[in-house]
XYZ file of C-alpha atoms in Angstrom:
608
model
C -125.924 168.873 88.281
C -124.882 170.613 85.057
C -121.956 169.988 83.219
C -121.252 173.541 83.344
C -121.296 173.679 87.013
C -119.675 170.173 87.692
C -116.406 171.259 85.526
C -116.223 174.400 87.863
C -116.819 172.245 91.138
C -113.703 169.841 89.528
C -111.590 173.104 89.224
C -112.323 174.590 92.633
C -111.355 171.045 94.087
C -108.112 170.592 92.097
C -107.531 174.308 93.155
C -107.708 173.715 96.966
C -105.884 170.574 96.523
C -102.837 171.954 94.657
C -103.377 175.022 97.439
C -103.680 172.252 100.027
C -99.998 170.627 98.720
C -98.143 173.871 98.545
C -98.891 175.554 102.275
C -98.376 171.903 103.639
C -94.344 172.284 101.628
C -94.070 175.293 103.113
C -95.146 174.480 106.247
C -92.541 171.780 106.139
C -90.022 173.786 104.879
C -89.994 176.108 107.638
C -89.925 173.807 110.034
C -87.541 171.610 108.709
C -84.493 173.957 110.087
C -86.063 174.649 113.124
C -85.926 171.047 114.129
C -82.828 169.539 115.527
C -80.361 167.546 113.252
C -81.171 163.476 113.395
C -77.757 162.689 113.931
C -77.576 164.937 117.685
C -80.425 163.066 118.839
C -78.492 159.572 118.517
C -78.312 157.771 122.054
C -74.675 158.260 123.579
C -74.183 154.160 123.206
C -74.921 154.107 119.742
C -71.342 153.207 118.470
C -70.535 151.156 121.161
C -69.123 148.795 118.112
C -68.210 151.101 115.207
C -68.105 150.070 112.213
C -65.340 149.459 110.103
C -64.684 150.224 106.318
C -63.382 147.084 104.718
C -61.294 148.179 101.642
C -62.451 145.477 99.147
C -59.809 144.118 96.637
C -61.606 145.611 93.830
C -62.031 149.093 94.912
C -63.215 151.290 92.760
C -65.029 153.731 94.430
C -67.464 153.970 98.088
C -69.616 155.905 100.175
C -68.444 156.204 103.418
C -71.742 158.462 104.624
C -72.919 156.090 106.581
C -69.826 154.614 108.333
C -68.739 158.511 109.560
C -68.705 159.969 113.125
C -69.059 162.972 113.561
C -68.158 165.579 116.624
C -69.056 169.042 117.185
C -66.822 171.674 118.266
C -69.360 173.798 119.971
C -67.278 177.337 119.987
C -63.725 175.816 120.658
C -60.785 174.617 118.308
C -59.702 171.226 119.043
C -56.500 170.316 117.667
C -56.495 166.541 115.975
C -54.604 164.656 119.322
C -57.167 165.593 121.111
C -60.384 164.875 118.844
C -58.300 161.201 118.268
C -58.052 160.578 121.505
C -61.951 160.912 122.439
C -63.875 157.593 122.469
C -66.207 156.278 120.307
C -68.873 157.085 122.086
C -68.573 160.602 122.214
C -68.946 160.496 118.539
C -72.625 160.741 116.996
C -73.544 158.906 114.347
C -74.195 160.567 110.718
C -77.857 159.854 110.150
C -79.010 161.454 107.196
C -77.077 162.798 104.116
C -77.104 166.766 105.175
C -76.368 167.916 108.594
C -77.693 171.432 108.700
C -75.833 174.760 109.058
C -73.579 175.056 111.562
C -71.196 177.777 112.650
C -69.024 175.532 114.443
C -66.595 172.719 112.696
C -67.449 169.450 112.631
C -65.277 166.493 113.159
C -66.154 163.338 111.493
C -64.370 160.054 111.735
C -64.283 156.368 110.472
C -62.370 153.393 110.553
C -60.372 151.878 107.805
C -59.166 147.767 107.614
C -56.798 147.176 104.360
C -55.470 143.745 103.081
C -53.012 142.661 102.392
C -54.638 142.261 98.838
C -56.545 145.836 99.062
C -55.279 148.476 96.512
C -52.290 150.781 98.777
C -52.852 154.385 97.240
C -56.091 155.453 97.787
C -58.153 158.946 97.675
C -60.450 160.373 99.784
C -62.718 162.400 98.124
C -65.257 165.371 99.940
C -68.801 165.528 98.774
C -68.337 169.689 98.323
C -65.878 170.900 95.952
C -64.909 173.809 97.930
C -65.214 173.888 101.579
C -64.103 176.911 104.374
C -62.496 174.847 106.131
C -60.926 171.112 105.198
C -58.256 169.285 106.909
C -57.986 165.577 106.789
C -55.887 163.473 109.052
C -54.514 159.288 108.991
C -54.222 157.595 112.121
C -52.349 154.110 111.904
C -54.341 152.713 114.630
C -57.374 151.388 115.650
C -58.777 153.394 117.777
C -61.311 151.220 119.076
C -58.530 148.877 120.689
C -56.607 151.955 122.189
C -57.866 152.411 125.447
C -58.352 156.014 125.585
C -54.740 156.523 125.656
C -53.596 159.260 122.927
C -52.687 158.034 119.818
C -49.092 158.393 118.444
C -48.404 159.080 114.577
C -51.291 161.744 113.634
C -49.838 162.607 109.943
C -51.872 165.066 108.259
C -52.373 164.598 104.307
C -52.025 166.888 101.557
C -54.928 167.875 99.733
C -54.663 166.982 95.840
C -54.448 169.560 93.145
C -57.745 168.694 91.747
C -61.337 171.095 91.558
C -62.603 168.183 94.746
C -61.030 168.516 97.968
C -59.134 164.847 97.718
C -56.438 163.598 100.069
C -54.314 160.443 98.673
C -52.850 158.204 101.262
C -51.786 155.080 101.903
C -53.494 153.095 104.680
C -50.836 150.275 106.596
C -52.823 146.842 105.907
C -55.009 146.132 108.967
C -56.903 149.095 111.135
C -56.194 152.477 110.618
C -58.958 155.475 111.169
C -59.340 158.836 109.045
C -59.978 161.727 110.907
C -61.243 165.299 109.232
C -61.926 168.676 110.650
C -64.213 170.547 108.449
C -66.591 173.694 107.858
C -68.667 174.879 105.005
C -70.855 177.805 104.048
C -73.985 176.064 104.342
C -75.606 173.378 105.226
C -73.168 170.382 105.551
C -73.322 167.373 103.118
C -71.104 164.767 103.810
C -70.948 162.777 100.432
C -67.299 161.385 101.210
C -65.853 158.787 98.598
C -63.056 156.747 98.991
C -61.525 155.862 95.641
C -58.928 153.716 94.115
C -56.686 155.943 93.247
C -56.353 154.907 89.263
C -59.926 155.096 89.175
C -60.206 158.428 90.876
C -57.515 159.820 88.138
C -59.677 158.193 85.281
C -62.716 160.273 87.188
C -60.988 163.991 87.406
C -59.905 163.412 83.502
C -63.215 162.404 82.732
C -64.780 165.566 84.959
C -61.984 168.012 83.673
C -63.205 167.311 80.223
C -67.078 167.938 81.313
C -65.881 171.354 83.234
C -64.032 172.457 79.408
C -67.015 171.893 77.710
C -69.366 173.722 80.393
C -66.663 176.855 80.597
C -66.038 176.778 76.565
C -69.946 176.853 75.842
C -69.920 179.710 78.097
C -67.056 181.424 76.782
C -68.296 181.013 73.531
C -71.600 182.298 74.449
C -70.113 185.448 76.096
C -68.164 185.917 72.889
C -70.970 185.248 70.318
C -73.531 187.798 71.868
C -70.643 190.765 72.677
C -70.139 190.412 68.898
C -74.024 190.712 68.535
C -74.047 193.475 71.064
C -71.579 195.711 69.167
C -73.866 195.492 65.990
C -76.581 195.964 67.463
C -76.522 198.060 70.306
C -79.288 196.424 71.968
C -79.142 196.814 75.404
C -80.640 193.212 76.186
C -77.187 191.549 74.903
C -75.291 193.753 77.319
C -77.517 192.767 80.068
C -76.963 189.142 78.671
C -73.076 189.474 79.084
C -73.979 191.042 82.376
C -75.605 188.124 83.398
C -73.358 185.730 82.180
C -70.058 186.993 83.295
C -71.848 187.208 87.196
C -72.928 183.265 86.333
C -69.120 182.291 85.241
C -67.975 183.506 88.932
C -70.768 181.852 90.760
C -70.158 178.889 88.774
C -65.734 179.144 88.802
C -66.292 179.222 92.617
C -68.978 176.982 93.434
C -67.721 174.028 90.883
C -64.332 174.690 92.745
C -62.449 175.142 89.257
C -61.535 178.539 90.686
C -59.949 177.145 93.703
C -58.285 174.809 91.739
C -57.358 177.020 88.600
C -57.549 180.741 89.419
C -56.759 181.513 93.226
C -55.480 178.575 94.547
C -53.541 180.859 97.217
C -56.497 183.015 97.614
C -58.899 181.508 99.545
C -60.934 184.556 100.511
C -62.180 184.457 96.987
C -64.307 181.235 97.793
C -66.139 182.905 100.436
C -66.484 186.186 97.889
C -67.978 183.600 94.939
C -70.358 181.291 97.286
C -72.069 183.598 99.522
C -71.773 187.376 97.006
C -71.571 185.754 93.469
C -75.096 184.291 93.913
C -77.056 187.406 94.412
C -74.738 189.063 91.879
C -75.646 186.245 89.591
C -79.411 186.826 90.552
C -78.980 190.894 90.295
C -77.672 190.103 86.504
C -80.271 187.926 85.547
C -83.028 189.731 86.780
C -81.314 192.856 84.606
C -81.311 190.648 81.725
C -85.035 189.650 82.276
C -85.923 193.311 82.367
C -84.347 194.090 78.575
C -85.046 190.670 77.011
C -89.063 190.956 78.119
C -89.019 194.630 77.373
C -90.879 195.046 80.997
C -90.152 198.464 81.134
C -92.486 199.706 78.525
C -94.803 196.791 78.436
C -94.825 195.553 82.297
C -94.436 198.640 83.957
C -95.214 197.460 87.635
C -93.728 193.868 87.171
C -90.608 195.914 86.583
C -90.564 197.580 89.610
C -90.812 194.524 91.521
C -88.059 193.186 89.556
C -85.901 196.252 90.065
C -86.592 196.080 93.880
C -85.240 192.710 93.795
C -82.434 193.521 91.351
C -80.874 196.339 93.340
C -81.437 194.137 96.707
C -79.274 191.690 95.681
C -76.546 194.081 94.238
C -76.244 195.594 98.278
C -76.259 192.212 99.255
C -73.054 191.015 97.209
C -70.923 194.490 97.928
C -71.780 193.685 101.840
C -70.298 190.178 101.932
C -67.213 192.707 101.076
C -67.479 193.835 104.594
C -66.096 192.103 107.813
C -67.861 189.055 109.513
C -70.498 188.888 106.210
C -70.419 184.673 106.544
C -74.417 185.359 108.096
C -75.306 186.943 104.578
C -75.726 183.317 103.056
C -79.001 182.679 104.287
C -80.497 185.897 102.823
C -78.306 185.329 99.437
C -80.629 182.100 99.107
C -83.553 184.049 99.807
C -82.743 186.347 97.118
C -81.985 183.334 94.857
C -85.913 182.048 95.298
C -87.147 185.558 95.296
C -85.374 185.975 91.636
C -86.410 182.657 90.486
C -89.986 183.398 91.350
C -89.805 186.941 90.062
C -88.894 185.569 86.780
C -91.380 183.140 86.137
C -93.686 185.663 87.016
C -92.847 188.194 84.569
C -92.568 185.894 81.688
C -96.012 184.337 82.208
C -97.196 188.389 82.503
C -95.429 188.865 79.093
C -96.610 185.290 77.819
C -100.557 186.580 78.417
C -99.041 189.160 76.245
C -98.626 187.187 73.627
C -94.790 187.727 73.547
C -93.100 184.930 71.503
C -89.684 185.229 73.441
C -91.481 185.241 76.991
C -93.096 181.775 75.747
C -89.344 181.053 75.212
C -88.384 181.760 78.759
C -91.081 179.947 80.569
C -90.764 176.975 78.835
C -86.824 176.831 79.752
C -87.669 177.754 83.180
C -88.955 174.358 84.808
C -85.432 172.702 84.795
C -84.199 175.865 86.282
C -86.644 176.332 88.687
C -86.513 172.589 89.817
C -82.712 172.191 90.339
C -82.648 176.233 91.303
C -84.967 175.100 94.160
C -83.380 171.776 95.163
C -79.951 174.001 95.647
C -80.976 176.080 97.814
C -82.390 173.442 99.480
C -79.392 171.618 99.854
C -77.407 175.029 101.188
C -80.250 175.540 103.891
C -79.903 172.130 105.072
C -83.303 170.296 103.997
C -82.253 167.955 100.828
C -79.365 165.925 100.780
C -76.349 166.474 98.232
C -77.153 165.013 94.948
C -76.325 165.444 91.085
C -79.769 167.189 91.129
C -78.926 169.393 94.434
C -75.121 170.271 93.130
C -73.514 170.080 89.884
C -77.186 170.073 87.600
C -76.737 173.533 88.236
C -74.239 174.391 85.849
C -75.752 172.434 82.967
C -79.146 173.864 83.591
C -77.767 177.302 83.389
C -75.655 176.653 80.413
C -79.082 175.271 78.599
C -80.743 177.935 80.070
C -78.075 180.622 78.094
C -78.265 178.791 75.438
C -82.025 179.100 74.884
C -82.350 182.863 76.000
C -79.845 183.488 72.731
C -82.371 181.899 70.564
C -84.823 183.869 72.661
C -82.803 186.629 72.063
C -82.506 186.215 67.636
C -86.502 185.640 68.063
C -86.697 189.094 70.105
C -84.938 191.192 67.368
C -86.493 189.489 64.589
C -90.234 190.142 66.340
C -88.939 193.985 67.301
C -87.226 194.059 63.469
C -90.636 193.345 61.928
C -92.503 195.177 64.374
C -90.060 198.549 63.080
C -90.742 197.650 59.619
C -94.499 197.588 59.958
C -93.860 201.065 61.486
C -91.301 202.140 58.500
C -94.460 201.115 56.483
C -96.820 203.386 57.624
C -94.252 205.995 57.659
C -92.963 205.832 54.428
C -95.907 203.724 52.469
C -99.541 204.460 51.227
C -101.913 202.487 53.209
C -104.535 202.102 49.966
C -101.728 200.999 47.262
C -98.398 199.615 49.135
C -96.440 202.677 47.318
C -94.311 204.835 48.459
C -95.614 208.270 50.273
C -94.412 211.572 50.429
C -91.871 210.456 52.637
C -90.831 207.496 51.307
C -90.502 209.334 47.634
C -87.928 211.386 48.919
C -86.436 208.525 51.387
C -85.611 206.203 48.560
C -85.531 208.367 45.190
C -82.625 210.676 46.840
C -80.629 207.493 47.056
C -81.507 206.399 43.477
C -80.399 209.911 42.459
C -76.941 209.614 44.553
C -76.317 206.074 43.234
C -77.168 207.309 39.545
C -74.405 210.112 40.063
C -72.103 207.730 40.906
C -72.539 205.901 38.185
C -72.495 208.573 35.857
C -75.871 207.805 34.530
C -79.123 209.533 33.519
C -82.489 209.105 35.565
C -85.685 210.760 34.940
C -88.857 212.317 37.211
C -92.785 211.120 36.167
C -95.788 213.329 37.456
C -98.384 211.486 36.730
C -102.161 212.274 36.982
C -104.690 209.644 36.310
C -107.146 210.821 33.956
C -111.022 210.180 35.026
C -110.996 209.402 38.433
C -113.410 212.468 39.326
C -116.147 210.567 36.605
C -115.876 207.447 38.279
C -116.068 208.255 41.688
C -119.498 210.348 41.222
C -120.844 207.297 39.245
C -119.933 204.358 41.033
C -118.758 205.981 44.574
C -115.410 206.396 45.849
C -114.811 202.460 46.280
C -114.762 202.220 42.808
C -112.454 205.246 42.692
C -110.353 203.877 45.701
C -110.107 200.312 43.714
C -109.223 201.905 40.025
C -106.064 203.692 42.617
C -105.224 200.000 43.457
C -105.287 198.439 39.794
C -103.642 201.481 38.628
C -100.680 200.860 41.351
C -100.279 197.610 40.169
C -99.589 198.600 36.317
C -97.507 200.815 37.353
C -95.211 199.141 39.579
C -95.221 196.356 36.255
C -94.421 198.937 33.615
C -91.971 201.046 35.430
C -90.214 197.251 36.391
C -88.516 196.463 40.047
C -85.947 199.102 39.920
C -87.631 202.323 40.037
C -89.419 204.138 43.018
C -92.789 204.861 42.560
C -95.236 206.677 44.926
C -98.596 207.625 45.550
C -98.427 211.604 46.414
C -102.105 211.440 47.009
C -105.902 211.369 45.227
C -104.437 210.334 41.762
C -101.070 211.879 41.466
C -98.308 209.413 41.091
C -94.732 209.838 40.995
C -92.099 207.590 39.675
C -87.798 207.726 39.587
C -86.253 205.790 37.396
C -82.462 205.917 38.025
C -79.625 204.549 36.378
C -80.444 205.039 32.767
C -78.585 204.449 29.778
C -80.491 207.012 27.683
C -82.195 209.817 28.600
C -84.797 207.971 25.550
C -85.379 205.204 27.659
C -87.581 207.689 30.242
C -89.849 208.432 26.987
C -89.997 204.894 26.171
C -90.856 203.690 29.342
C -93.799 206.647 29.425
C -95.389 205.624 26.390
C -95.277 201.784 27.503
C -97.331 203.199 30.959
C -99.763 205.127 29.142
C -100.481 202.319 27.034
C -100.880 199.971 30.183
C -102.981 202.347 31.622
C -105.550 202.625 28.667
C -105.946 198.736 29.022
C -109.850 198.139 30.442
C -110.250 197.449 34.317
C -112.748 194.817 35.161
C -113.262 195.905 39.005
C -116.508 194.061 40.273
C -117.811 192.685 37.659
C -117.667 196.198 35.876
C -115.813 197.871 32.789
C -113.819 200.880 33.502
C -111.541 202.829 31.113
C -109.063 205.689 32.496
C -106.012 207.285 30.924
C -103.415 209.112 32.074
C -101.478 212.622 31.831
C -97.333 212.174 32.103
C -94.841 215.145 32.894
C -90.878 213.869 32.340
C -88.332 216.125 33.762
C -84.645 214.653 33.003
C -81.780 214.366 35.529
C -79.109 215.601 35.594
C -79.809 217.795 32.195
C -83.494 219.968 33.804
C -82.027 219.542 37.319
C -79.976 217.506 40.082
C -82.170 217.891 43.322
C -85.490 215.983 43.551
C -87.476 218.879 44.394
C -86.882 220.913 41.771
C -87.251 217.605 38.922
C -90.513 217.265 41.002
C -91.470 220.510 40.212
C -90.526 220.431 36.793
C -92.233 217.535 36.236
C -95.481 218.893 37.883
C -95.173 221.505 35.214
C -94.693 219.083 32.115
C -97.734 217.164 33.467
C -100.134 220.176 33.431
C -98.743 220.441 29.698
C -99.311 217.137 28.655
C -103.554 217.991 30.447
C -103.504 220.893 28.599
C -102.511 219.105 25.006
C -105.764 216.876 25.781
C -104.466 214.038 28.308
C -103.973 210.833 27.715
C -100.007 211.584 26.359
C -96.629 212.926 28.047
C -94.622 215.509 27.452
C -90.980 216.264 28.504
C -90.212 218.924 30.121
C -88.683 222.406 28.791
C -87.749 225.680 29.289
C -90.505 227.705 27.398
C -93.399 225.859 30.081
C -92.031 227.679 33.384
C -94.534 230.103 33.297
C -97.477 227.854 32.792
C -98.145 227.051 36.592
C -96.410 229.358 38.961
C -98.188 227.677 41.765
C -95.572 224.716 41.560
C -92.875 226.574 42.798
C -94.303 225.747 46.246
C -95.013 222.761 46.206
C -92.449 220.140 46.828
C -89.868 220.872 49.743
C -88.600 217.943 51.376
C -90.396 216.374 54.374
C -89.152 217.196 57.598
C -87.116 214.840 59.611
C -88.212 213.925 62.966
């Protein structure tokens, strides 16, 4: 077989393979949720002996996933007497570390035994920061050994001011059993902990610290590109702040620092921020992606899809205002992998483009995409509750923001050169690098207004290069074009940095020089070109000679607009021709009626 051939035949195989991989994810993503939980499928014997938590001596910290029960309510509120009072075997146990989504509450239970030697306060910690619903309840009994009787002594514990739903208490030494009642928009993860509770302190200092620095690099972001935005203007840093202030509310609710620091009464917010600030989060992003990849102009149809998308999830988040909205989560996550997609998309449309900042994006798009992905995964009930499912979030985003504002400095520095190349052929000659028309005026009105300020003198050359017409019907006009060039060159080194020299076209030249001592220095500096010019050009291998013909009109003394000391030095220049080239001459009074011609010649370029 060819080589040619076999490297296509390896292609189409690792095609259909990687083909092959994705529809069978899919295939098992769908029918992940359509299947029923593990845990209802557990025979009704299965905790005929339950186990028991033993609260070592040395307690730190411990999962208590798989010593839980758990209950379902199925439609009717139980109150805690009751749920107690249910045998073990009623209970299911928790098999696997995400339960699905469930409408109903879920009560989950497990048994405690504390020595005498065992640490006394201790903290219950939920996997979630913020849940709907959360109450957690001690029982100072085993209630394996009560014999279906109801328990006495239910007390209910307090939740802890801290971003986690915690509950200290203090367990009696022996048996005791925990009892909790909760509900959660989305799939439920129960992650529970039970701390010491020194070491759980040591924990929400050490977390409270990682929150500041994920808020203040925010914060600071925010404030670093509105500052950008006002100097600017560009419309990609307000889309930026856009984006970002929608992320801060996803984020303030989701990490539960809003619960904990912001509406702590206000509980209605949490539903507001989980299920509405994640397609308001995606509808910002998505607006951000639009401006910072410029899809309007360059990706015309990409940006409708976008759009689509974009105003989607902006009806989405105003409807969870509505009554009865808690069904919207599912189709918020949609719109979350539907945005994530979107954007990879457009960046690798704008990365075939050849788009430096797009290259940017999708290379800071895998960590979002992967924990993105696993998130809503964990919210639809098919990947248990990790670092990677929860709180990598945040610090994905974070790196993600950072990025997209070195993305962003790389953006206006591409579009900044990409306006100056355009300034150039507006306001430049293409053959020499001079100034044109346009540019003359542009930049000599300003040396003019900067020389009045100063209360100096400045001076207008005409100049005409002398022999161009011979050498071009010699040698051809690439000889001609290449004397223009050399010629250019000289000039810009005899007239020095300072002054503004253009090419007005053929070989006419015109050169300001502002800010002058001495209205002498003009005449000194036109005798130092001429001689510069009569220097021999080796072009090619070849010899040319060429002179040229100098018109000085004097500013502010002939006139104090730089059309009319154009004109006037037109008119000196056809003097200095006339007196047999090869000199200058100043300009005066007497020569106005040499060339009437001039006095239409040299209005100022329109603006557009």
């Amino acid at each position: 077989m060819p080589r040619l051939s076999l490297q296509s035949h390896r292609r189409e195989r690792l095609r259909a393979q990687i083909l092959l991989q994705v529809v069978m994810l899919l295939v098992l993503m769908i029918s992940a949720p359509l299947s029923a939980p593990a845990w209802a499928a557990a025979p009704s014997d299965a905790h005929a002996s339950p186990l028991v938590v033993l609260v070592p001596q040395d307690l730190r910290h411990q999962n208590l996933q798989n010593s839980l029960q758990v209950y379902r309510e199925n439609g009717k509120r139980l109150e805690p007497s009751a749920v107690a009072a249910l045998p073990d075997a009623r209970f299911q146990a928790v098999n696997g570390s995400n339960l699905g989504i469930s409408k109903d509450a879920l009560w989950l239970r497990v048994h405690l035994f504390r020595s005498a030697q065992s640490p006394e306060q201790l903290v219950l910690q939920l996997g979630r920061p913020v849940w709907r619903e959360a109450q957690a309840y001690l029982l100072p009994v085993d209630l394996a050994q009560a014999g279906g009787e109801r328990p006495a002594g239910i007390g209910q514990l307090d939740a802890l001011h801290s971003r986690y739903t915690a509950y200290a208490f203090q367990p009696p030494e022996g048996t005791s059993t925990l009892l909790l009642r909760v509900a959660q928009y989305g799939a439920l993860t129960p992650e529970f902990h039970l701390w010491n509770a020194g070491a759980f302190r040591q924990y929400a200092v050490d977390d409270a610290l990682l929150q500041g620095l994920f808020y203040g690099m925010v914060a600071a972001l925010l404030i670093y590109n509105a500052f950008l935005f006002l100097s600017t203007h560009d419309r990609a840093y307000f889309a930026y702040i856009l984006w970002q202030s929608a992320t801060l509310f996803y984020m303030l609710a989701i990490s539960g620092v809003g619960q904990h620091q912001l509406w702590p009464d206000t509980l209605v917010w949490n539903s507001i921020g989980l299920v509405g600030g994640l397609p308001l989060m995606c509808a910002g992003g998505l607006y951000f992606i639009r401006a910072y990849l410029l899809l309007p102009r360059h990706a015309p149809r990409t940006d409708l899809a976008l759009q689509i998308v974009q105003w989607l999830a902006i009806t989405l988040a105003v409807a969870v205002l509505l009554p009865n909205s808690d069904w919207l989560l599912v189709p918020a996550q949609l719109i979350a992998a539907a945005s994530l997609v979107l954007i990879a998309w457009a960046a690798a449309v704008r990365w075939q483009q050849r788009f430096m900042p797009a290259i940017i994006l999708l290379l800071s798009l895998f960590p979002l995409l992967i924990v993105g992905f696993a998130n809503i995964g964990r919210t639809l009930g098919w990947l248990p509750e990790t670092f990677l499912t929860s709180d990598a979030l945040q610090w994905v985003l974070v790196f993600l923001a950072l990025v997209l504002t070195y993305g962003l400095s790389v953006r206006v520095a591409q579009l900044r050169e990409r306006a100056t190349r355009l300034q150039d052929l507006l306001l430049k000659d293409p053959l020499t690098g001079l100034l044109n028309r346009n540019g003359l005026f542009d930049s000599g009105q300003r040396q003019l207004d900067r020389t009045q300020d100063s209360q100096a003198f400045a001076a207008v050359l005409w100049l005409d290069l002398d022999g161009l017409k011979r050498i071009n019907d010699q040698f051809g006009h690439a000889a001609g074009d290449a004397l223009i060039q050399a010629t250019s060159a000289r000039l810009r080194e005899a007239f020095g940095p300072d002054a503004v020299c253009a090419r007005l076209g053929g070989d006419e030249f015109a050169v300001v020089l502002p800010n002058l001592p001495s209205p002498r220095l003009a005449e000194d500096l036109a005798r130092h070109a001429l001689e510069r010019l009569r220097a021999p050009y080796a072009l090619s291998g070849r010899e040319f000679r060429a002179s040229g013909s100098i018109g000085v009109a004097l500013y502010p003394s002939h006139a104090q607009t730089l059309e009319e000391l154009l004109r006037l030095a037109d008119v000196a220049m056809y003097r200095a021709k006339a007196l047999g080239r090869d000199t200058y001459v100043v300009w005066e009074p007497d020569m106005e009626a040499d060339v009437q011609t001039s006095l239409f010649q040299f209005t100022r370029p329109a603006r557009s």
